[in-house]
Coordinates of C-alpha atoms in Angstrom, one line a residue:
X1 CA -34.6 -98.5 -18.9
X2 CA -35.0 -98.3 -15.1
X3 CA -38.8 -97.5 -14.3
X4 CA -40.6 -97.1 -10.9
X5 CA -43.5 -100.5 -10.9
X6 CA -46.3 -97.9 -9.5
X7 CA -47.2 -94.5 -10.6
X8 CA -47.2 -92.1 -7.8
X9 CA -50.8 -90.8 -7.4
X10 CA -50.8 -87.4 -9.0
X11 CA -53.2 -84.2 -8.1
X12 CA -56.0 -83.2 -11.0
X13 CA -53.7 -80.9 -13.6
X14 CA -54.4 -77.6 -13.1
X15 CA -55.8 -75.6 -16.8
X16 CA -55.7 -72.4 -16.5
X17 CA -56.4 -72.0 -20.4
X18 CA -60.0 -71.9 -21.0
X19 CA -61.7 -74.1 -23.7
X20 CA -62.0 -72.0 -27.1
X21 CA -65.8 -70.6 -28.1
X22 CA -65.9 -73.2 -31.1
X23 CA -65.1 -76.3 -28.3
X24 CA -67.1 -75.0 -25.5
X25 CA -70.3 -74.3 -27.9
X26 CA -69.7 -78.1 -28.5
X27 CA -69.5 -79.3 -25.0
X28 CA -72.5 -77.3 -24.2
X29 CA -75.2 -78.9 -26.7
X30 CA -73.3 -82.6 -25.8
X31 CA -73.9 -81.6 -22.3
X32 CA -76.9 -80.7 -22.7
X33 CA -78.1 -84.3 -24.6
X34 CA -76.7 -86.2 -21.5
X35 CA -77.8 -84.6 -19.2
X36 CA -81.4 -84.6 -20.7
X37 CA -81.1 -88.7 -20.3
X38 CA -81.4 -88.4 -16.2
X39 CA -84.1 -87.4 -14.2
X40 CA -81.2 -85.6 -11.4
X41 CA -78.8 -83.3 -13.6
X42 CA -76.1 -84.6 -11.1
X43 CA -76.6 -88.2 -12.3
X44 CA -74.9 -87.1 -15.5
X45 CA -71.4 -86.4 -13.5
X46 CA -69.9 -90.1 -14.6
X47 CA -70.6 -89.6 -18.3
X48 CA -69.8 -85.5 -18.5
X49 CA -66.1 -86.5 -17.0
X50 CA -66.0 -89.1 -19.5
X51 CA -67.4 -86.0 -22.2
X52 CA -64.2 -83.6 -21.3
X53 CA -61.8 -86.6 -21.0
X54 CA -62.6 -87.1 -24.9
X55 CA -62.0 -83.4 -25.5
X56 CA -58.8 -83.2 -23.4
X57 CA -57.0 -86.5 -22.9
X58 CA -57.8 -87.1 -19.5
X59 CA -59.8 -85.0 -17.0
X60 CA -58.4 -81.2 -16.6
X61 CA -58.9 -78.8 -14.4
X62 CA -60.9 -76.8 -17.0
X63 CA -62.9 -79.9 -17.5
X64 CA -63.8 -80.3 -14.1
X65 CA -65.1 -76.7 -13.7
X66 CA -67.0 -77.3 -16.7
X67 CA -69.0 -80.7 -15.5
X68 CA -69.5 -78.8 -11.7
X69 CA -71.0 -75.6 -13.8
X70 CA -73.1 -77.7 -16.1
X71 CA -74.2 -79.9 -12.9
X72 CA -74.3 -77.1 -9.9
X73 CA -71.9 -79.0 -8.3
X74 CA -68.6 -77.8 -6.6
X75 CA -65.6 -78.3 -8.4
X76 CA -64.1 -80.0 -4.8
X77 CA -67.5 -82.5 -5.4
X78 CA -66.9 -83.5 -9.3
X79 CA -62.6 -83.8 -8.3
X80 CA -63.5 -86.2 -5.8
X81 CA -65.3 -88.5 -8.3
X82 CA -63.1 -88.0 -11.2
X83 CA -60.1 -89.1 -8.6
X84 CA -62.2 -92.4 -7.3
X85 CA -62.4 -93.9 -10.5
X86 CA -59.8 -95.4 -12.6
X87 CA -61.4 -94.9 -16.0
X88 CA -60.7 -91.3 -15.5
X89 CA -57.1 -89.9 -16.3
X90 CA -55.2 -87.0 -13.8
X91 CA -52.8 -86.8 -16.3
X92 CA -52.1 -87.0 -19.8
X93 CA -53.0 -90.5 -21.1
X94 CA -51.1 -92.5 -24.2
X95 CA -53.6 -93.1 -27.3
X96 CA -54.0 -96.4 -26.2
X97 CA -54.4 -98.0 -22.3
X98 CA -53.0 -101.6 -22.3
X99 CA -54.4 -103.1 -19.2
X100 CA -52.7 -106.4 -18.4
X101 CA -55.4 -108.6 -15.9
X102 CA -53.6 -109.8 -13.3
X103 CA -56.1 -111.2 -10.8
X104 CA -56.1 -114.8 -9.5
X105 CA -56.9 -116.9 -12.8
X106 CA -55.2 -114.5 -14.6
X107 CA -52.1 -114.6 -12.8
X108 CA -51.9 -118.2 -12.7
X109 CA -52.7 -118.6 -16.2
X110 CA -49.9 -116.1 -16.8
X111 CA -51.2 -112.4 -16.6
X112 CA -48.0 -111.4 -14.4
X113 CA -45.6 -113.0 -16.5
X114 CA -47.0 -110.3 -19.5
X115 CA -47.3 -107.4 -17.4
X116 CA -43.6 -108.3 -16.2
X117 CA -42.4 -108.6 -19.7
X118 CA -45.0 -105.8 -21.8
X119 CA -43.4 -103.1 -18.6
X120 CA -39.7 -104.0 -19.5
X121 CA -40.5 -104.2 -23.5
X122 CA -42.1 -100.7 -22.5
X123 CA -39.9 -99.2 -20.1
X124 CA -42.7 -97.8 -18.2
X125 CA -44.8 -99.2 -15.4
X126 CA -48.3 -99.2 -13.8
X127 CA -50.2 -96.3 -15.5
X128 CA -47.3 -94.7 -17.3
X129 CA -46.9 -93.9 -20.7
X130 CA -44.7 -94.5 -23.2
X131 CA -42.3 -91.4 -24.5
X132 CA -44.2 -91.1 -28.1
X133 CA -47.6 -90.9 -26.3
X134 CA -48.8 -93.9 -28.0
X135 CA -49.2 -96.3 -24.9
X136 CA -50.4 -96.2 -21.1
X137 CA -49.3 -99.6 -19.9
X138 CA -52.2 -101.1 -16.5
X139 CA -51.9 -103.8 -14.4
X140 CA -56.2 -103.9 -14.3
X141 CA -57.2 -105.8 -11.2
X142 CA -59.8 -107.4 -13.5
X143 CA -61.0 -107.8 -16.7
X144 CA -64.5 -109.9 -16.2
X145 CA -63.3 -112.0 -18.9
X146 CA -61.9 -114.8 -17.3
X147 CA -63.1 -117.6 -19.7
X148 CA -60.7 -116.5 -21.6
X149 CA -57.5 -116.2 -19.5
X150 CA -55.0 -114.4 -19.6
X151 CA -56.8 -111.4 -20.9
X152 CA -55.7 -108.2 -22.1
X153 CA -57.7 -105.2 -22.5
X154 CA -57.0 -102.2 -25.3
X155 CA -58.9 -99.4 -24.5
X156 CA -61.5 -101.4 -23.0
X157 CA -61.8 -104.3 -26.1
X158 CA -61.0 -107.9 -25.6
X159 CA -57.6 -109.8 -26.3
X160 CA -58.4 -113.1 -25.2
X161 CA -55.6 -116.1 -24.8
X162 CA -52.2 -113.9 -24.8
X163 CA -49.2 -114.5 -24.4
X164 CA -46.2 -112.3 -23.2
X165 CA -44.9 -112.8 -27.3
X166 CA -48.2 -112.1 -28.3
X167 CA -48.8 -108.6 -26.4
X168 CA -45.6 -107.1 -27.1
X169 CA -46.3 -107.8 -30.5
X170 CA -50.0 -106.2 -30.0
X171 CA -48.4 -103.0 -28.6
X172 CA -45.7 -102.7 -31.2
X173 CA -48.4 -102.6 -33.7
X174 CA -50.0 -99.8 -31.9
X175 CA -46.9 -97.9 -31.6
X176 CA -46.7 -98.2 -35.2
X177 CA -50.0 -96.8 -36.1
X178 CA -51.3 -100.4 -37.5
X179 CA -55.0 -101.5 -37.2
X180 CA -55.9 -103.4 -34.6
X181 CA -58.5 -105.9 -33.8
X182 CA -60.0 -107.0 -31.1
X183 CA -60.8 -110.6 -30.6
X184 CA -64.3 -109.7 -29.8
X185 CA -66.4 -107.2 -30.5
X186 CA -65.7 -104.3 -33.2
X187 CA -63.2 -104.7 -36.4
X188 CA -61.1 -102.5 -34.7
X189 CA -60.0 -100.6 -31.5
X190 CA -60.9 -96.9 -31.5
X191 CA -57.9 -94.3 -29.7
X192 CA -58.7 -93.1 -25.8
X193 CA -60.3 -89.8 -27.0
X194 CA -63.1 -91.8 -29.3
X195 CA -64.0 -94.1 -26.7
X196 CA -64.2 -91.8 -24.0
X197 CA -66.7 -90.2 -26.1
X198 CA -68.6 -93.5 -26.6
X199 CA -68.7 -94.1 -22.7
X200 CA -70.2 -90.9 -22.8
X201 CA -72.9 -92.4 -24.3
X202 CA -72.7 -91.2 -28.1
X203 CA -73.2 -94.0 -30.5
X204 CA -69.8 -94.3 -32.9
X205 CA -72.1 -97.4 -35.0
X206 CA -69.7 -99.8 -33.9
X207 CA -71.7 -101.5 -31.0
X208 CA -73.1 -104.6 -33.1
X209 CA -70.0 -105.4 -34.9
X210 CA -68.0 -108.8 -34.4
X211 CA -69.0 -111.5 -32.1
X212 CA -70.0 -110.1 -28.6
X213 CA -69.1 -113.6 -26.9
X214 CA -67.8 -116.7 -27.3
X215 CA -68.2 -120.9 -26.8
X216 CA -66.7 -120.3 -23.2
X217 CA -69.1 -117.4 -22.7
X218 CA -72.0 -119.8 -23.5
X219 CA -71.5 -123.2 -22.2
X220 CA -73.4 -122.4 -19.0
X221 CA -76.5 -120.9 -21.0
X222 CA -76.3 -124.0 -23.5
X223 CA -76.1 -126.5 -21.2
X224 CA -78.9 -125.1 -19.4
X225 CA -80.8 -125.3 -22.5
X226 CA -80.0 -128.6 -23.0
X227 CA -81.3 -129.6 -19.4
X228 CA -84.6 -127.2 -19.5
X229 CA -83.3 -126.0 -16.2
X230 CA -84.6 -122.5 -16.0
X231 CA -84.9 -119.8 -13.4
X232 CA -88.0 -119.8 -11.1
X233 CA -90.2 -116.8 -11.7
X234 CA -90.8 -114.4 -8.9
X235 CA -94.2 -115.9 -8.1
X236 CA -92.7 -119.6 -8.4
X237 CA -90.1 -118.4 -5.8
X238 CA -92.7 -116.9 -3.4
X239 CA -94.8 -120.6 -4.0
X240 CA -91.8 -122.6 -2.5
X241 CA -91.5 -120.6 0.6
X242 CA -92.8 -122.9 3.7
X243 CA -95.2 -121.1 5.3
X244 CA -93.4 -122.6 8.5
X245 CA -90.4 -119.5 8.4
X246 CA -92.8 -117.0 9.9
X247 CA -91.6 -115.5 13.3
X248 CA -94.9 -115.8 15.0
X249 CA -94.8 -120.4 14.8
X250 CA -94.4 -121.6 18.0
X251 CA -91.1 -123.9 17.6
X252 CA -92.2 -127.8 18.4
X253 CA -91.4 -129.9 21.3
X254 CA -87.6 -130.3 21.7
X255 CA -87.0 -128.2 19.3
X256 CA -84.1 -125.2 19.4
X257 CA -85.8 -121.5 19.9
X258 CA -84.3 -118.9 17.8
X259 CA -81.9 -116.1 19.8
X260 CA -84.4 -113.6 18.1
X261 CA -87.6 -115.5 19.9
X262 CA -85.8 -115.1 23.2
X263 CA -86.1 -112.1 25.8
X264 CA -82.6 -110.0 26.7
X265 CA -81.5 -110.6 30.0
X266 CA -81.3 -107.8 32.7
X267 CA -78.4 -105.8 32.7
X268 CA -75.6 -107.9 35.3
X269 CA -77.6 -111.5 34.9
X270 CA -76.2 -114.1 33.7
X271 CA -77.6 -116.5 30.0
X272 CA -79.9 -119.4 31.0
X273 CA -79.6 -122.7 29.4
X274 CA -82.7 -124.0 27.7
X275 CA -83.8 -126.0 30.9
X276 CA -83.7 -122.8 32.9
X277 CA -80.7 -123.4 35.2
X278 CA -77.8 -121.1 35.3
X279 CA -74.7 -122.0 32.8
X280 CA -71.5 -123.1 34.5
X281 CA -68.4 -121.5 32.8
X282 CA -68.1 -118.2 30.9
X283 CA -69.5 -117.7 27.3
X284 CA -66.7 -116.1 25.3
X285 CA -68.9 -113.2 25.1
X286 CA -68.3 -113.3 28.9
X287 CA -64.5 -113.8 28.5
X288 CA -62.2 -111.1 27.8
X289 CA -58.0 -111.8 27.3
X290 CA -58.5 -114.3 30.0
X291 CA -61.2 -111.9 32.2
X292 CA -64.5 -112.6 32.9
X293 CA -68.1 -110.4 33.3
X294 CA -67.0 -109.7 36.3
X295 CA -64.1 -108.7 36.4
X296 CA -62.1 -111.6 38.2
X297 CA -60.1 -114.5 36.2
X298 CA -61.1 -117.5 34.5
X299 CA -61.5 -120.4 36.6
X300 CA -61.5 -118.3 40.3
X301 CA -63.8 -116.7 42.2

């Protein structure tokens, strides 16, 4: 099934239905709780987009008008955010976003090769989703999990070590309504709406299940251990400093002055060398496609 590789950038979805009472009454008292967490009401932007996106889907136009009334904010003010950031949807999202890493050690340990093949298994591209709604397919620019390249992400949880067999097989399961879990973190991963709601910043009790990281994850912290090598405290930093880097030491004989410890020139005269006498030649400051300060070319008077 022919598919265009990049989703055309689409405009916030307009919503001209308004939120039912028994919904908006909801919205309200969440609102309300997250916004109490921040000492500016318009800190709570971020979070409130990802509040709607768990009611609608992905950010409407009725959920934007609801985070600007809630914040005092223009709608034009909260649409410009909720188009910056890729976390929040412009248009209906699939129960599950597949993001396939494909940054540099990703890539080379194979990360294109599954996007390549997950897209045709799909037969959709970047940020499209599949016609049963089930799957929004991403190639993610990163996935901070490069220990364990190539990396997929399912709604944000961990897939470490895949393979193009591997993934399709992951996103046939979710197609198919199985259970599916991560390789780290919680026993299994929550649809778009529920962990929208989480990034919100409302506790679903799955924060502390399954290992949060692995040996890879750790060799740097155990080896450290192992060395006693440990960060210098703030005071222990500010011990080390020479006392020599202060602006105000006279440099010693024969010794290069810093350009910050030496006066401009005029305006029209020409850099000194250290022993006073004029420079021969131009500076490349001085030199401009061949043209020098003033005005004439290189190499004639």
């Amino acid at each position: 099934m022919p598919h265009d590789p990049i989703h055309h950038k689409e405009p916030l979805h307009a919503s001209e239905q308004d939120y039912s009472p028994q919904v908006l009454e909801q919205l309200r008292r969440d609102a309300a709780e997250v916004i109490s967490r921040y000492p500016q009401p318009r800190s709570a932007l971020l979070p409130l987009l990802h509040l709607v996106q768990s009611v609608d889907g992905y950010v409407t136009g009725r959920g934007v008008r609801f985070c600007a009334e809630q914040l005092d904010l223009s709608a034009a003010e909260v649409s410009g955010v909720a188009t910056f950031y890729t976390q929040y949807k412009r248009h209906p999202n699939g129960d599950y976003t597949v993001g396939v890493c494909t940054n540099t050690l990703c890539a080379i340990m194979g990360g294109d090769q599954i996007y390549e093949e997950v897209s045709d298994h799909l037969g959709v591209g970047h940020d499209e989703t599949t016609p049963d709604g089930k799957v929004t397919l991403e190639r993610v620019e990163c996935n901070a999990a490069c220990d364990y390249a190539p990396v997929v992400m399912v709604n944000w949880e961990f897939f470490d070590n895949q393979t193009p067999e591997t993934t399709k097989e992951l996103v046939d399961r979710l197609r198919r309504g199985e259970t599916v879990t991560p390789s780290r973190g919680p026993s299994r991963v929550c649809d778009f709406r529920h962990i929208s709601r989480v990034l919100a910043g409302f506790d679903d009790g799955l924060a502390d299940e399954g290992p949060g990281a692995g040996g890879p994850s750790l060799e740097g912290l155990r080896i450290a251990q192992e060395q006693g090598w440990r960060a210098p405290s703030p005071q222990e930093a500010a011990d080390d400093e020479p006392d020599d880097t202060r602006s105000d030491v006279e440099p010693e004989a024969g010794e290069q002055q810093s350009s910050a410890d030496t006066p401009a020139n005029a305006p029209g005269e020409r850099p000194e060398s250290g022993g006073g006498e004029p420079e021969t030649g131009t500076s490349g400051r001085d030199t401009i496609a061949g043209t020098d300060a003033d005005g004439g070319k290189e190499g004639q008077e």
